[in-house]
């Protein structure tokens, strides 16, 4: 199968190629393809003639979206709409990656694909609009919601935490709950999903849930770093965009496609950090 990956330069896009190694992958970064341009989308599909398109392109600056809603909606709503229309016209399935931020986060039980959506931020509303566009224009779609995504490199919570670990202590919010997701685990789950025709909305995230505080403690412990982690409330770190207080993801699909427990992703991340540290500081 020939697969075009839009947004191949991002955290997920970079790990999709090894997970989909049995297929021919055409990776297109934002510089190669602006999905918000209808002409560019149509030209890319004509040039590469894929059997499947994966849309991993997105505006991911959650706080920045509050001050630039037009930019967020252009990337997260118009882009998916263009892909949905163009792929449907050519009879090509589309896999679109979405987010837990489409939920309001007021509850206390894990959320499956039928849970009511109520985004609280511009980012969440833009991502929900993208989902709705895909559903409206492309019947052969996978919409995959994930959460708290991170990889070995790039701007993400674990790597930011490493940069703060030299402080006497690290203060991390303990009243926001979610499902940390190791990007290679998500990529492997997507590879299983695209081998099916089980169209519709899917929740694929690290199994189980924790708070940012619990996540931070697990990360530093796995990395062998003893910096104390202090739990605090969200009010200590005011941000422009509100976050869902509770958005642990689960699934109603039977049989499900399950990722490993979120703790396994932490162990994999720490192992890669250790390998990188050993490579940069070889023993004499």
PDB file of C-alpha atoms in Angstrom:
ATOM      1  CA  UNK A   1       0.000   0.000   0.000  1.00  0.00           C
ATOM      2  CA  UNK A   2       1.205   3.509  -0.839  1.00  0.00           C
ATOM      3  CA  UNK A   3       0.566   5.921   2.024  1.00  0.00           C
ATOM      4  CA  UNK A   4       0.932   9.696   2.005  1.00  0.00           C
ATOM      5  CA  UNK A   5       1.646  11.119   5.471  1.00  0.00           C
ATOM      6  CA  UNK A   6       0.834  14.829   5.744  1.00  0.00           C
ATOM      7  CA  UNK A   7       2.716  16.428   8.626  1.00  0.00           C
ATOM      8  CA  UNK A   8       5.569  13.933   8.470  1.00  0.00           C
ATOM      9  CA  UNK A   9       7.927  16.319  10.276  1.00  0.00           C
ATOM     10  CA  UNK A  10       5.999  16.200  13.569  1.00  0.00           C
ATOM     11  CA  UNK A  11       6.374  13.885  16.542  1.00  0.00           C
ATOM     12  CA  UNK A  12       3.960  11.293  15.182  1.00  0.00           C
ATOM     13  CA  UNK A  13       4.898  11.745  11.546  1.00  0.00           C
ATOM     14  CA  UNK A  14       8.526  10.943  12.245  1.00  0.00           C
ATOM     15  CA  UNK A  15       7.768   7.563  13.828  1.00  0.00           C
ATOM     16  CA  UNK A  16       5.139   6.408  11.355  1.00  0.00           C
ATOM     17  CA  UNK A  17       7.639   5.247   8.745  1.00  0.00           C
ATOM     18  CA  UNK A  18       9.185   2.435  10.836  1.00  0.00           C
ATOM     19  CA  UNK A  19       5.751   1.345  12.095  1.00  0.00           C
ATOM     20  CA  UNK A  20       4.453   1.167   8.513  1.00  0.00           C
ATOM     21  CA  UNK A  21       7.635  -0.293   7.035  1.00  0.00           C
ATOM     22  CA  UNK A  22       5.682  -2.930   5.052  1.00  0.00           C
ATOM     23  CA  UNK A  23       4.136  -0.085   3.047  1.00  0.00           C
ATOM     24  CA  UNK A  24       5.547   2.575   0.736  1.00  0.00           C
ATOM     25  CA  UNK A  25       5.518   5.843   2.689  1.00  0.00           C
ATOM     26  CA  UNK A  26       5.532   9.293   1.114  1.00  0.00           C
ATOM     27  CA  UNK A  27       6.251  11.756   3.907  1.00  0.00           C
ATOM     28  CA  UNK A  28       5.189  15.351   3.273  1.00  0.00           C
ATOM     29  CA  UNK A  29       6.179  18.069   5.745  1.00  0.00           C
ATOM     30  CA  UNK A  30       4.376  21.406   5.987  1.00  0.00           C
ATOM     31  CA  UNK A  31       6.976  22.815   3.580  1.00  0.00           C
ATOM     32  CA  UNK A  32       5.999  20.104   1.086  1.00  0.00           C
ATOM     33  CA  UNK A  33       2.241  20.353   1.582  1.00  0.00           C
ATOM     34  CA  UNK A  34       0.087  23.004   3.227  1.00  0.00           C
ATOM     35  CA  UNK A  35      -3.122  21.057   3.787  1.00  0.00           C
ATOM     36  CA  UNK A  36      -5.047  24.326   4.121  1.00  0.00           C
ATOM     37  CA  UNK A  37      -4.462  24.902   0.392  1.00  0.00           C
ATOM     38  CA  UNK A  38      -7.062  23.032  -1.627  1.00  0.00           C
ATOM     39  CA  UNK A  39      -4.965  23.282  -4.788  1.00  0.00           C
ATOM     40  CA  UNK A  40      -1.883  21.937  -3.022  1.00  0.00           C
ATOM     41  CA  UNK A  41      -3.829  18.978  -1.617  1.00  0.00           C
ATOM     42  CA  UNK A  42      -5.240  18.050  -5.010  1.00  0.00           C
ATOM     43  CA  UNK A  43      -1.826  18.378  -6.638  1.00  0.00           C
ATOM     44  CA  UNK A  44      -0.196  16.162  -4.006  1.00  0.00           C
ATOM     45  CA  UNK A  45      -2.791  13.422  -4.455  1.00  0.00           C
ATOM     46  CA  UNK A  46      -2.410  13.571  -8.221  1.00  0.00           C
ATOM     47  CA  UNK A  47       1.380  13.430  -7.981  1.00  0.00           C
ATOM     48  CA  UNK A  48       1.680  10.598  -5.454  1.00  0.00           C
ATOM     49  CA  UNK A  49      -1.464   8.510  -6.159  1.00  0.00           C
ATOM     50  CA  UNK A  50      -1.747   7.085  -2.633  1.00  0.00           C
ATOM     51  CA  UNK A  51      -3.930   4.217  -1.451  1.00  0.00           C
ATOM     52  CA  UNK A  52      -4.350   5.942   1.937  1.00  0.00           C
ATOM     53  CA  UNK A  53      -3.690   9.398   3.390  1.00  0.00           C
ATOM     54  CA  UNK A  54      -2.735   9.937   7.033  1.00  0.00           C
ATOM     55  CA  UNK A  55      -3.222  13.477   8.269  1.00  0.00           C
ATOM     56  CA  UNK A  56      -0.768  14.151  11.090  1.00  0.00           C
ATOM     57  CA  UNK A  57      -0.541  17.849  10.180  1.00  0.00           C
ATOM     58  CA  UNK A  58      -1.939  20.232  12.770  1.00  0.00           C
ATOM     59  CA  UNK A  59      -1.626  23.491  14.639  1.00  0.00           C
ATOM     60  CA  UNK A  60      -0.483  22.189  18.049  1.00  0.00           C
ATOM     61  CA  UNK A  61       0.269  25.447  19.895  1.00  0.00           C
ATOM     62  CA  UNK A  62      -2.653  25.208  22.309  1.00  0.00           C
ATOM     63  CA  UNK A  63      -2.069  28.558  23.974  1.00  0.00           C
ATOM     64  CA  UNK A  64      -1.109  30.315  20.738  1.00  0.00           C
ATOM     65  CA  UNK A  65      -4.455  29.343  19.232  1.00  0.00           C
ATOM     66  CA  UNK A  66      -6.230  31.622  21.709  1.00  0.00           C
ATOM     67  CA  UNK A  67      -4.617  34.676  20.128  1.00  0.00           C
ATOM     68  CA  UNK A  68      -4.712  33.367  16.530  1.00  0.00           C
ATOM     69  CA  UNK A  69      -7.953  31.445  16.046  1.00  0.00           C
ATOM     70  CA  UNK A  70      -7.857  31.999  12.283  1.00  0.00           C
ATOM     71  CA  UNK A  71      -4.501  30.251  12.069  1.00  0.00           C
ATOM     72  CA  UNK A  72      -5.666  27.376  14.242  1.00  0.00           C
ATOM     73  CA  UNK A  73      -8.874  26.836  12.265  1.00  0.00           C
ATOM     74  CA  UNK A  74      -7.023  27.102   8.966  1.00  0.00           C
ATOM     75  CA  UNK A  75      -4.725  24.236   9.915  1.00  0.00           C
ATOM     76  CA  UNK A  76      -7.045  22.142  12.067  1.00  0.00           C
ATOM     77  CA  UNK A  77     -10.395  22.559  10.303  1.00  0.00           C
ATOM     78  CA  UNK A  78      -9.869  23.773   6.734  1.00  0.00           C
ATOM     79  CA  UNK A  79      -6.922  21.419   6.203  1.00  0.00           C
ATOM     80  CA  UNK A  80      -8.849  18.269   7.155  1.00  0.00           C
ATOM     81  CA  UNK A  81     -11.822  19.441   5.087  1.00  0.00           C
ATOM     82  CA  UNK A  82      -9.613  19.806   2.010  1.00  0.00           C
ATOM     83  CA  UNK A  83      -8.131  16.355   2.569  1.00  0.00           C
ATOM     84  CA  UNK A  84     -11.554  14.804   3.175  1.00  0.00           C
ATOM     85  CA  UNK A  85     -13.082  16.257   0.011  1.00  0.00           C
ATOM     86  CA  UNK A  86     -10.107  15.433  -2.207  1.00  0.00           C
ATOM     87  CA  UNK A  87      -9.597  11.886  -0.927  1.00  0.00           C
ATOM     88  CA  UNK A  88     -13.309  11.088  -1.176  1.00  0.00           C
ATOM     89  CA  UNK A  89     -13.365  12.250  -4.784  1.00  0.00           C
ATOM     90  CA  UNK A  90     -10.510   9.861  -5.582  1.00  0.00           C
ATOM     91  CA  UNK A  91     -11.871   6.956  -3.522  1.00  0.00           C
ATOM     92  CA  UNK A  92      -8.922   7.079  -1.107  1.00  0.00           C
ATOM     93  CA  UNK A  93      -9.465   6.457   2.635  1.00  0.00           C
ATOM     94  CA  UNK A  94      -8.327   9.110   5.121  1.00  0.00           C
ATOM     95  CA  UNK A  95      -6.948   8.693   8.639  1.00  0.00           C
ATOM     96  CA  UNK A  96      -7.153  11.939  10.586  1.00  0.00           C
ATOM     97  CA  UNK A  97      -5.496  12.448  13.979  1.00  0.00           C
ATOM     98  CA  UNK A  98      -7.453  14.390  16.597  1.00  0.00           C
ATOM     99  CA  UNK A  99      -7.198  15.090  20.314  1.00  0.00           C
ATOM    100  CA  UNK A 100      -8.667  14.705  23.799  1.00  0.00           C
ATOM    101  CA  UNK A 101      -9.109  18.513  23.849  1.00  0.00           C
ATOM    102  CA  UNK A 102     -12.464  18.065  22.102  1.00  0.00           C
ATOM    103  CA  UNK A 103     -13.787  17.123  25.566  1.00  0.00           C
ATOM    104  CA  UNK A 104     -14.737  19.521  28.331  1.00  0.00           C
ATOM    105  CA  UNK A 105     -13.158  17.433  31.055  1.00  0.00           C
ATOM    106  CA  UNK A 106     -15.800  17.897  33.733  1.00  0.00           C
ATOM    107  CA  UNK A 107     -16.320  14.194  34.533  1.00  0.00           C
ATOM    108  CA  UNK A 108     -14.314  11.606  36.413  1.00  0.00           C
ATOM    109  CA  UNK A 109     -14.738   8.443  34.312  1.00  0.00           C
ATOM    110  CA  UNK A 110     -12.740   7.392  31.228  1.00  0.00           C
ATOM    111  CA  UNK A 111     -14.169   8.747  27.976  1.00  0.00           C
ATOM    112  CA  UNK A 112     -15.016   6.504  25.033  1.00  0.00           C
ATOM    113  CA  UNK A 113     -15.756   7.511  21.466  1.00  0.00           C
ATOM    114  CA  UNK A 114     -19.428   8.228  22.222  1.00  0.00           C
ATOM    115  CA  UNK A 115     -18.751  10.618  25.108  1.00  0.00           C
ATOM    116  CA  UNK A 116     -20.231  14.107  24.515  1.00  0.00           C
ATOM    117  CA  UNK A 117     -17.774  16.667  23.189  1.00  0.00           C
ATOM    118  CA  UNK A 118     -17.527  20.170  24.661  1.00  0.00           C
ATOM    119  CA  UNK A 119     -14.180  21.789  23.823  1.00  0.00           C
ATOM    120  CA  UNK A 120     -13.165  24.637  26.121  1.00  0.00           C
ATOM    121  CA  UNK A 121     -10.347  26.151  24.051  1.00  0.00           C
ATOM    122  CA  UNK A 122      -9.876  27.539  20.540  1.00  0.00           C
ATOM    123  CA  UNK A 123      -7.526  24.636  19.854  1.00  0.00           C
ATOM    124  CA  UNK A 124     -10.157  22.106  20.955  1.00  0.00           C
ATOM    125  CA  UNK A 125     -12.873  23.788  18.903  1.00  0.00           C
ATOM    126  CA  UNK A 126     -10.645  23.869  15.829  1.00  0.00           C
ATOM    127  CA  UNK A 127      -9.851  20.169  16.186  1.00  0.00           C
ATOM    128  CA  UNK A 128     -13.528  19.314  16.636  1.00  0.00           C
ATOM    129  CA  UNK A 129     -14.336  21.295  13.496  1.00  0.00           C
ATOM    130  CA  UNK A 130     -11.749  19.210  11.669  1.00  0.00           C
ATOM    131  CA  UNK A 131     -13.390  16.004  12.867  1.00  0.00           C
ATOM    132  CA  UNK A 132     -16.795  17.222  11.742  1.00  0.00           C
ATOM    133  CA  UNK A 133     -15.464  18.130   8.302  1.00  0.00           C
ATOM    134  CA  UNK A 134     -13.951  14.679   7.843  1.00  0.00           C
ATOM    135  CA  UNK A 135     -17.204  12.979   8.857  1.00  0.00           C
ATOM    136  CA  UNK A 136     -19.226  15.213   6.541  1.00  0.00           C
ATOM    137  CA  UNK A 137     -17.154  14.717   3.398  1.00  0.00           C
ATOM    138  CA  UNK A 138     -15.330  11.372   3.647  1.00  0.00           C
ATOM    139  CA  UNK A 139     -17.288   8.191   4.476  1.00  0.00           C
ATOM    140  CA  UNK A 140     -14.160   6.012   4.460  1.00  0.00           C
ATOM    141  CA  UNK A 141     -12.432   7.680   7.372  1.00  0.00           C
ATOM    142  CA  UNK A 142     -10.629   6.888  10.582  1.00  0.00           C
ATOM    143  CA  UNK A 143     -10.685   9.706  13.133  1.00  0.00           C
ATOM    144  CA  UNK A 144      -8.153   8.868  15.843  1.00  0.00           C
ATOM    145  CA  UNK A 145      -8.216  10.814  19.079  1.00  0.00           C
ATOM    146  CA  UNK A 146      -5.081  10.582  21.149  1.00  0.00           C
ATOM    147  CA  UNK A 147      -3.690  12.448  24.165  1.00  0.00           C
ATOM    148  CA  UNK A 148      -0.540  13.789  25.802  1.00  0.00           C
ATOM    149  CA  UNK A 149       1.590  12.647  22.869  1.00  0.00           C
ATOM    150  CA  UNK A 150       5.365  12.590  23.238  1.00  0.00           C
ATOM    151  CA  UNK A 151       8.400  11.192  21.435  1.00  0.00           C
ATOM    152  CA  UNK A 152      12.103  10.872  22.176  1.00  0.00           C
ATOM    153  CA  UNK A 153      12.855  14.257  20.639  1.00  0.00           C
ATOM    154  CA  UNK A 154      10.956  17.464  20.039  1.00  0.00           C
ATOM    155  CA  UNK A 155       8.983  19.877  22.181  1.00  0.00           C
ATOM    156  CA  UNK A 156       6.935  17.865  24.631  1.00  0.00           C
ATOM    157  CA  UNK A 157       6.344  17.507  28.359  1.00  0.00           C
ATOM    158  CA  UNK A 158       8.954  14.812  29.119  1.00  0.00           C
ATOM    159  CA  UNK A 159      11.750  16.637  27.336  1.00  0.00           C
ATOM    160  CA  UNK A 160      10.780  19.940  28.952  1.00  0.00           C
ATOM    161  CA  UNK A 161      10.805  18.172  32.314  1.00  0.00           C
ATOM    162  CA  UNK A 162      14.361  16.964  31.701  1.00  0.00           C
ATOM    163  CA  UNK A 163      15.419  20.561  31.194  1.00  0.00           C
ATOM    164  CA  UNK A 164      13.925  21.508  34.572  1.00  0.00           C
ATOM    165  CA  UNK A 165      15.342  18.567  36.499  1.00  0.00           C
ATOM    166  CA  UNK A 166      18.456  20.469  37.606  1.00  0.00           C
ATOM    167  CA  UNK A 167      16.291  22.672  39.839  1.00  0.00           C
ATOM    168  CA  UNK A 168      15.941  21.904  43.566  1.00  0.00           C
ATOM    169  CA  UNK A 169      12.356  20.798  42.871  1.00  0.00           C
ATOM    170  CA  UNK A 170       9.828  20.702  40.052  1.00  0.00           C
ATOM    171  CA  UNK A 171       6.234  21.836  40.606  1.00  0.00           C
ATOM    172  CA  UNK A 172       3.679  20.056  38.426  1.00  0.00           C
ATOM    173  CA  UNK A 173      -0.112  20.243  38.335  1.00  0.00           C
ATOM    174  CA  UNK A 174      -1.934  17.328  39.929  1.00  0.00           C
ATOM    175  CA  UNK A 175      -5.542  18.160  39.041  1.00  0.00           C
ATOM    176  CA  UNK A 176      -5.494  17.447  35.286  1.00  0.00           C
ATOM    177  CA  UNK A 177      -5.951  13.795  34.288  1.00  0.00           C
ATOM    178  CA  UNK A 178      -5.120  12.259  30.937  1.00  0.00           C
ATOM    179  CA  UNK A 179      -3.551   9.362  29.062  1.00  0.00           C
ATOM    180  CA  UNK A 180       0.158   9.853  28.243  1.00  0.00           C
ATOM    181  CA  UNK A 181       0.875   8.382  24.807  1.00  0.00           C
ATOM    182  CA  UNK A 182       4.301   7.297  23.563  1.00  0.00           C
ATOM    183  CA  UNK A 183       4.349   8.176  19.845  1.00  0.00           C
ATOM    184  CA  UNK A 184       5.866   4.858  18.648  1.00  0.00           C
ATOM    185  CA  UNK A 185       3.104   2.967  20.477  1.00  0.00           C
ATOM    186  CA  UNK A 186       0.491   5.100  18.709  1.00  0.00           C
ATOM    187  CA  UNK A 187       2.197   4.545  15.358  1.00  0.00           C
ATOM    188  CA  UNK A 188       2.096   0.772  15.872  1.00  0.00           C
ATOM    189  CA  UNK A 189      -1.616   0.964  16.735  1.00  0.00           C
ATOM    190  CA  UNK A 190      -2.288   3.032  13.612  1.00  0.00           C
ATOM    191  CA  UNK A 191      -0.513   0.392  11.539  1.00  0.00           C
ATOM    192  CA  UNK A 192      -2.947  -2.204  12.924  1.00  0.00           C
ATOM    193  CA  UNK A 193      -5.924   0.072  12.327  1.00  0.00           C
ATOM    194  CA  UNK A 194      -5.176   0.875   8.688  1.00  0.00           C
ATOM    195  CA  UNK A 195      -5.020  -2.841   7.916  1.00  0.00           C
ATOM    196  CA  UNK A 196      -8.776  -2.912   8.624  1.00  0.00           C
ATOM    197  CA  UNK A 197     -11.817  -1.176   7.192  1.00  0.00           C
ATOM    198  CA  UNK A 198     -13.278  -0.399  10.605  1.00  0.00           C
ATOM    199  CA  UNK A 199     -14.181   3.160   9.699  1.00  0.00           C
ATOM    200  CA  UNK A 200     -15.208   5.691  12.303  1.00  0.00           C
ATOM    201  CA  UNK A 201     -13.866   7.388  15.416  1.00  0.00           C
ATOM    202  CA  UNK A 202     -11.248   5.671  17.577  1.00  0.00           C
ATOM    203  CA  UNK A 203      -9.556   6.456  20.859  1.00  0.00           C
ATOM    204  CA  UNK A 204      -5.931   5.322  20.736  1.00  0.00           C
ATOM    205  CA  UNK A 205      -3.876   6.483  23.705  1.00  0.00           C
ATOM    206  CA  UNK A 206      -1.630   5.067  26.379  1.00  0.00           C
ATOM    207  CA  UNK A 207      -3.726   2.636  28.398  1.00  0.00           C
ATOM    208  CA  UNK A 208      -4.861   3.942  31.760  1.00  0.00           C
ATOM    209  CA  UNK A 209      -4.493   7.446  33.106  1.00  0.00           C
ATOM    210  CA  UNK A 210      -2.610   9.691  35.473  1.00  0.00           C
ATOM    211  CA  UNK A 211      -2.064  13.363  36.260  1.00  0.00           C
ATOM    212  CA  UNK A 212       0.760  15.539  34.981  1.00  0.00           C
ATOM    213  CA  UNK A 213       2.279  15.155  38.469  1.00  0.00           C
ATOM    214  CA  UNK A 214       2.051  11.374  38.309  1.00  0.00           C
ATOM    215  CA  UNK A 215       3.473  11.430  34.791  1.00  0.00           C
ATOM    216  CA  UNK A 216       6.380  13.636  35.909  1.00  0.00           C
ATOM    217  CA  UNK A 217       7.224  11.390  38.862  1.00  0.00           C
ATOM    218  CA  UNK A 218       7.211   8.317  36.628  1.00  0.00           C
ATOM    219  CA  UNK A 219       9.415  10.005  34.020  1.00  0.00           C
ATOM    220  CA  UNK A 220      12.081  11.180  36.463  1.00  0.00           C
ATOM    221  CA  UNK A 221      12.086   7.879  38.306  1.00  0.00           C
ATOM    222  CA  UNK A 222      12.514   5.917  35.059  1.00  0.00           C
ATOM    223  CA  UNK A 223      15.349   8.247  34.034  1.00  0.00           C
ATOM    224  CA  UNK A 224      17.086   7.735  37.389  1.00  0.00           C
ATOM    225  CA  UNK A 225      16.709  11.391  38.377  1.00  0.00           C
ATOM    226  CA  UNK A 226      15.939  12.155  42.001  1.00  0.00           C
ATOM    227  CA  UNK A 227      14.619  15.712  41.688  1.00  0.00           C
ATOM    228  CA  UNK A 228      11.587  16.095  43.995  1.00  0.00           C
ATOM    229  CA  UNK A 229       8.259  16.639  42.228  1.00  0.00           C
ATOM    230  CA  UNK A 230       5.759  18.801  44.099  1.00  0.00           C
ATOM    231  CA  UNK A 231       2.016  18.542  43.271  1.00  0.00           C
ATOM    232  CA  UNK A 232       0.220  21.852  42.748  1.00  0.00           C
ATOM    233  CA  UNK A 233      -3.122  23.060  41.420  1.00  0.00           C
ATOM    234  CA  UNK A 234      -3.793  24.375  37.931  1.00  0.00           C
ATOM    235  CA  UNK A 235      -4.222  27.881  39.358  1.00  0.00           C
ATOM    236  CA  UNK A 236      -0.483  28.030  40.074  1.00  0.00           C
ATOM    237  CA  UNK A 237       0.270  27.936  36.351  1.00  0.00           C
ATOM    238  CA  UNK A 238      -2.381  30.079  34.610  1.00  0.00           C
ATOM    239  CA  UNK A 239      -2.401  29.557  30.837  1.00  0.00           C
ATOM    240  CA  UNK A 240      -4.294  31.342  28.053  1.00  0.00           C
ATOM    241  CA  UNK A 241      -6.103  28.137  27.016  1.00  0.00           C
ATOM    242  CA  UNK A 242      -8.104  26.067  29.522  1.00  0.00           C
ATOM    243  CA  UNK A 243      -7.205  22.376  29.699  1.00  0.00           C
ATOM    244  CA  UNK A 244      -9.642  19.499  30.257  1.00  0.00           C
ATOM    245  CA  UNK A 245      -9.509  18.554  33.939  1.00  0.00           C
ATOM    246  CA  UNK A 246     -10.333  14.922  33.164  1.00  0.00           C
ATOM    247  CA  UNK A 247      -9.827  13.382  29.734  1.00  0.00           C
ATOM    248  CA  UNK A 248      -8.583   9.839  30.280  1.00  0.00           C
ATOM    249  CA  UNK A 249      -9.435   7.960  27.078  1.00  0.00           C
ATOM    250  CA  UNK A 250     -10.888   4.494  26.672  1.00  0.00           C
ATOM    251  CA  UNK A 251     -12.670   2.716  23.804  1.00  0.00           C
ATOM    252  CA  UNK A 252     -16.039   1.137  23.059  1.00  0.00           C
ATOM    253  CA  UNK A 253     -14.724  -0.838  20.060  1.00  0.00           C
ATOM    254  CA  UNK A 254     -14.969  -4.613  20.277  1.00  0.00           C
ATOM    255  CA  UNK A 255     -12.483  -5.987  19.583  1.00  0.00           C
ATOM    256  CA  UNK A 256     -10.444  -2.963  20.607  1.00  0.00           C
ATOM    257  CA  UNK A 257      -7.061  -1.847  19.359  1.00  0.00           C
ATOM    258  CA  UNK A 258      -5.180  -1.198  22.572  1.00  0.00           C
ATOM    259  CA  UNK A 259      -1.898   0.548  23.221  1.00  0.00           C
ATOM    260  CA  UNK A 260       0.372  -0.688  26.007  1.00  0.00           C
ATOM    261  CA  UNK A 261      -0.089   0.849  29.473  1.00  0.00           C
ATOM    262  CA  UNK A 262       1.162   4.427  29.609  1.00  0.00           C
ATOM    263  CA  UNK A 263       3.908   3.349  32.023  1.00  0.00           C
ATOM    264  CA  UNK A 264       5.433   1.189  29.253  1.00  0.00           C
ATOM    265  CA  UNK A 265       5.834   4.303  27.131  1.00  0.00           C
ATOM    266  CA  UNK A 266       7.678   6.007  29.976  1.00  0.00           C
ATOM    267  CA  UNK A 267      10.059   3.043  30.208  1.00  0.00           C
ATOM    268  CA  UNK A 268      10.699   3.169  26.445  1.00  0.00           C
ATOM    269  CA  UNK A 269      11.326   6.921  26.569  1.00  0.00           C
ATOM    270  CA  UNK A 270      13.760   6.553  29.476  1.00  0.00           C
ATOM    271  CA  UNK A 271      15.632   3.752  27.714  1.00  0.00           C
ATOM    272  CA  UNK A 272      16.178   5.950  24.671  1.00  0.00           C
ATOM    273  CA  UNK A 273      17.294   8.862  26.842  1.00  0.00           C
ATOM    274  CA  UNK A 274      19.790   6.558  28.554  1.00  0.00           C
ATOM    275  CA  UNK A 275      21.077   5.259  25.242  1.00  0.00           C
ATOM    276  CA  UNK A 276      21.494   8.801  23.958  1.00  0.00           C
ATOM    277  CA  UNK A 277      23.351   9.843  27.111  1.00  0.00           C
ATOM    278  CA  UNK A 278      25.689   6.837  26.854  1.00  0.00           C
ATOM    279  CA  UNK A 279      26.405   7.585  23.213  1.00  0.00           C
ATOM    280  CA  UNK A 280      27.308  11.214  23.972  1.00  0.00           C
ATOM    281  CA  UNK A 281      29.418  10.299  27.018  1.00  0.00           C
ATOM    282  CA  UNK A 282      31.185   7.012  26.206  1.00  0.00           C
ATOM    283  CA  UNK A 283      33.184   5.401  28.989  1.00  0.00           C
ATOM    284  CA  UNK A 284      36.933   5.531  28.656  1.00  0.00           C
TER     285      UNK A 284
END
